[in-house]
Every structure is written in C-alpha cells, then in structure tokens.
C-alpha cells in the first residue's frame, strides 16, 4: 500500500482485533522518531475508541480522525509521535 504524502508511515490494523490493534500500533510508534507522523487505518468499534485514547495517554498528538471514503466501517487516524 502506498504511503500518503501527509504521513511518514502507514499501518493497516483493520484486520486485527483488540488488544492486538494497540499492540501493532504501539510497535509502529515505538519504532518511529519524535515529530514523525503515523497514519493508522482502523475499524469502528473498540479500535476506534481505544487506539486514539491510548496514544494520547502515551503523550502522542492526534492530528486527525476521519472516515475512509468508500469504506463505511474504516477510519484513518493520523498521529504525531512524541
């Protein structure tokens, strides 16, 4: 999958179930430098509720959270790594 121009890395966790959604997200964030932007594709429900909140609790900044066009159950979360 091509990386969008508004982020440094993108991961797709739409096929993962909680708590693996955050495990995969945490591994990605921990491998990135401060100030970089991670884009995360996730499903509504627990991932949509838990992943953004958990990242903020770790001190990262949520830049945007928007539905994915053409995929009613998927969202794109952009996070600035601290």
PDB file of C-alpha atoms in Angstrom:
ATOM      1  CA  UNK A   1       0.000   0.000   0.000  1.00  0.00           C
ATOM      2  CA  UNK A   2       1.451   3.398  -0.940  1.00  0.00           C
ATOM      3  CA  UNK A   3       2.207   5.835   1.880  1.00  0.00           C
ATOM      4  CA  UNK A   4       0.089   9.021   1.684  1.00  0.00           C
ATOM      5  CA  UNK A   5       2.071  12.253   1.387  1.00  0.00           C
ATOM      6  CA  UNK A   6       0.743  13.604   4.714  1.00  0.00           C
ATOM      7  CA  UNK A   7       2.480  10.966   6.865  1.00  0.00           C
ATOM      8  CA  UNK A   8       5.831   9.226   7.301  1.00  0.00           C
ATOM      9  CA  UNK A   9       4.435   5.716   7.729  1.00  0.00           C
ATOM     10  CA  UNK A  10       1.076   3.997   7.460  1.00  0.00           C
ATOM     11  CA  UNK A  11      -0.190   0.782   9.046  1.00  0.00           C
ATOM     12  CA  UNK A  12      -3.433  -1.091   8.441  1.00  0.00           C
ATOM     13  CA  UNK A  13      -4.944  -2.731  11.528  1.00  0.00           C
ATOM     14  CA  UNK A  14      -8.424  -3.210  10.074  1.00  0.00           C
ATOM     15  CA  UNK A  15      -7.998  -6.997  10.183  1.00  0.00           C
ATOM     16  CA  UNK A  16      -6.817  -7.042  13.831  1.00  0.00           C
ATOM     17  CA  UNK A  17      -8.909  -7.481  16.969  1.00  0.00           C
ATOM     18  CA  UNK A  18      -8.400  -5.772  20.326  1.00  0.00           C
ATOM     19  CA  UNK A  19      -5.979  -5.822  22.084  1.00  0.00           C
ATOM     20  CA  UNK A  20      -3.795  -6.609  19.037  1.00  0.00           C
ATOM     21  CA  UNK A  21      -4.892  -3.350  17.403  1.00  0.00           C
ATOM     22  CA  UNK A  22      -2.984  -1.369  20.003  1.00  0.00           C
ATOM     23  CA  UNK A  23      -0.076  -3.828  20.145  1.00  0.00           C
ATOM     24  CA  UNK A  24       0.590  -3.315  16.427  1.00  0.00           C
ATOM     25  CA  UNK A  25       0.108   0.443  16.779  1.00  0.00           C
ATOM     26  CA  UNK A  26       2.482   0.626  19.755  1.00  0.00           C
ATOM     27  CA  UNK A  27       5.181  -1.340  17.889  1.00  0.00           C
ATOM     28  CA  UNK A  28       4.926   1.085  14.964  1.00  0.00           C
ATOM     29  CA  UNK A  29       5.016   4.201  17.163  1.00  0.00           C
ATOM     30  CA  UNK A  30       7.946   2.893  19.206  1.00  0.00           C
ATOM     31  CA  UNK A  31       9.979   2.391  16.021  1.00  0.00           C
ATOM     32  CA  UNK A  32       9.438   5.993  14.835  1.00  0.00           C
ATOM     33  CA  UNK A  33      11.301   9.207  15.639  1.00  0.00           C
ATOM     34  CA  UNK A  34       9.747  12.050  17.578  1.00  0.00           C
ATOM     35  CA  UNK A  35       7.980  14.516  15.290  1.00  0.00           C
ATOM     36  CA  UNK A  36       7.108  11.986  12.599  1.00  0.00           C
ATOM     37  CA  UNK A  37       3.520  11.194  11.612  1.00  0.00           C
ATOM     38  CA  UNK A  38       1.921   7.749  11.657  1.00  0.00           C
ATOM     39  CA  UNK A  39      -1.278   7.024   9.740  1.00  0.00           C
ATOM     40  CA  UNK A  40      -3.378   4.151  11.076  1.00  0.00           C
ATOM     41  CA  UNK A  41      -6.250   2.514   9.219  1.00  0.00           C
ATOM     42  CA  UNK A  42      -8.699   1.047  11.740  1.00  0.00           C
ATOM     43  CA  UNK A  43     -12.265  -0.210  12.090  1.00  0.00           C
ATOM     44  CA  UNK A  44     -15.052   1.401  14.097  1.00  0.00           C
ATOM     45  CA  UNK A  45     -15.900  -0.086  17.466  1.00  0.00           C
ATOM     46  CA  UNK A  46     -13.240  -0.909  20.046  1.00  0.00           C
ATOM     47  CA  UNK A  47     -10.240   0.042  17.875  1.00  0.00           C
ATOM     48  CA  UNK A  48     -11.770   3.443  17.062  1.00  0.00           C
ATOM     49  CA  UNK A  49     -12.488   4.083  20.741  1.00  0.00           C
ATOM     50  CA  UNK A  50      -9.302   2.682  22.268  1.00  0.00           C
ATOM     51  CA  UNK A  51      -6.396   3.347  19.894  1.00  0.00           C
ATOM     52  CA  UNK A  52      -6.653   7.180  19.752  1.00  0.00           C
ATOM     53  CA  UNK A  53      -7.243   7.420  23.517  1.00  0.00           C
ATOM     54  CA  UNK A  54      -4.322   5.117  24.342  1.00  0.00           C
ATOM     55  CA  UNK A  55      -1.966   7.032  22.055  1.00  0.00           C
ATOM     56  CA  UNK A  56      -2.946  10.334  23.705  1.00  0.00           C
ATOM     57  CA  UNK A  57      -2.374   8.801  27.135  1.00  0.00           C
ATOM     58  CA  UNK A  58       1.177   7.971  25.980  1.00  0.00           C
ATOM     59  CA  UNK A  59       1.717  11.645  25.057  1.00  0.00           C
ATOM     60  CA  UNK A  60       1.278  11.466  21.282  1.00  0.00           C
ATOM     61  CA  UNK A  61      -0.847  14.020  19.409  1.00  0.00           C
ATOM     62  CA  UNK A  62      -3.910  13.028  17.393  1.00  0.00           C
ATOM     63  CA  UNK A  63      -3.834  15.180  14.254  1.00  0.00           C
ATOM     64  CA  UNK A  64      -6.976  13.855  12.574  1.00  0.00           C
ATOM     65  CA  UNK A  65      -9.505  11.056  12.642  1.00  0.00           C
ATOM     66  CA  UNK A  66     -11.676  10.734   9.535  1.00  0.00           C
ATOM     67  CA  UNK A  67     -13.803   8.080   7.839  1.00  0.00           C
ATOM     68  CA  UNK A  68     -12.192   6.388   4.843  1.00  0.00           C
ATOM     69  CA  UNK A  69     -14.027   7.195   1.583  1.00  0.00           C
ATOM     70  CA  UNK A  70     -15.864   4.179   0.204  1.00  0.00           C
ATOM     71  CA  UNK A  71     -15.398   2.114   3.367  1.00  0.00           C
ATOM     72  CA  UNK A  72     -18.123   2.937   5.906  1.00  0.00           C
ATOM     73  CA  UNK A  73     -16.595   0.955   8.782  1.00  0.00           C
ATOM     74  CA  UNK A  74     -12.992   2.146   8.341  1.00  0.00           C
ATOM     75  CA  UNK A  75     -11.271   5.248   9.673  1.00  0.00           C
ATOM     76  CA  UNK A  76      -7.880   6.892   9.176  1.00  0.00           C
ATOM     77  CA  UNK A  77      -6.135   8.193  12.274  1.00  0.00           C
ATOM     78  CA  UNK A  78      -3.079  10.453  11.932  1.00  0.00           C
ATOM     79  CA  UNK A  79      -0.834  10.779  14.970  1.00  0.00           C
ATOM     80  CA  UNK A  80       2.277  12.889  15.597  1.00  0.00           C
ATOM     81  CA  UNK A  81       4.789  10.816  17.512  1.00  0.00           C
ATOM     82  CA  UNK A  82       6.215  12.470  20.632  1.00  0.00           C
TER      83      UNK A  82
END
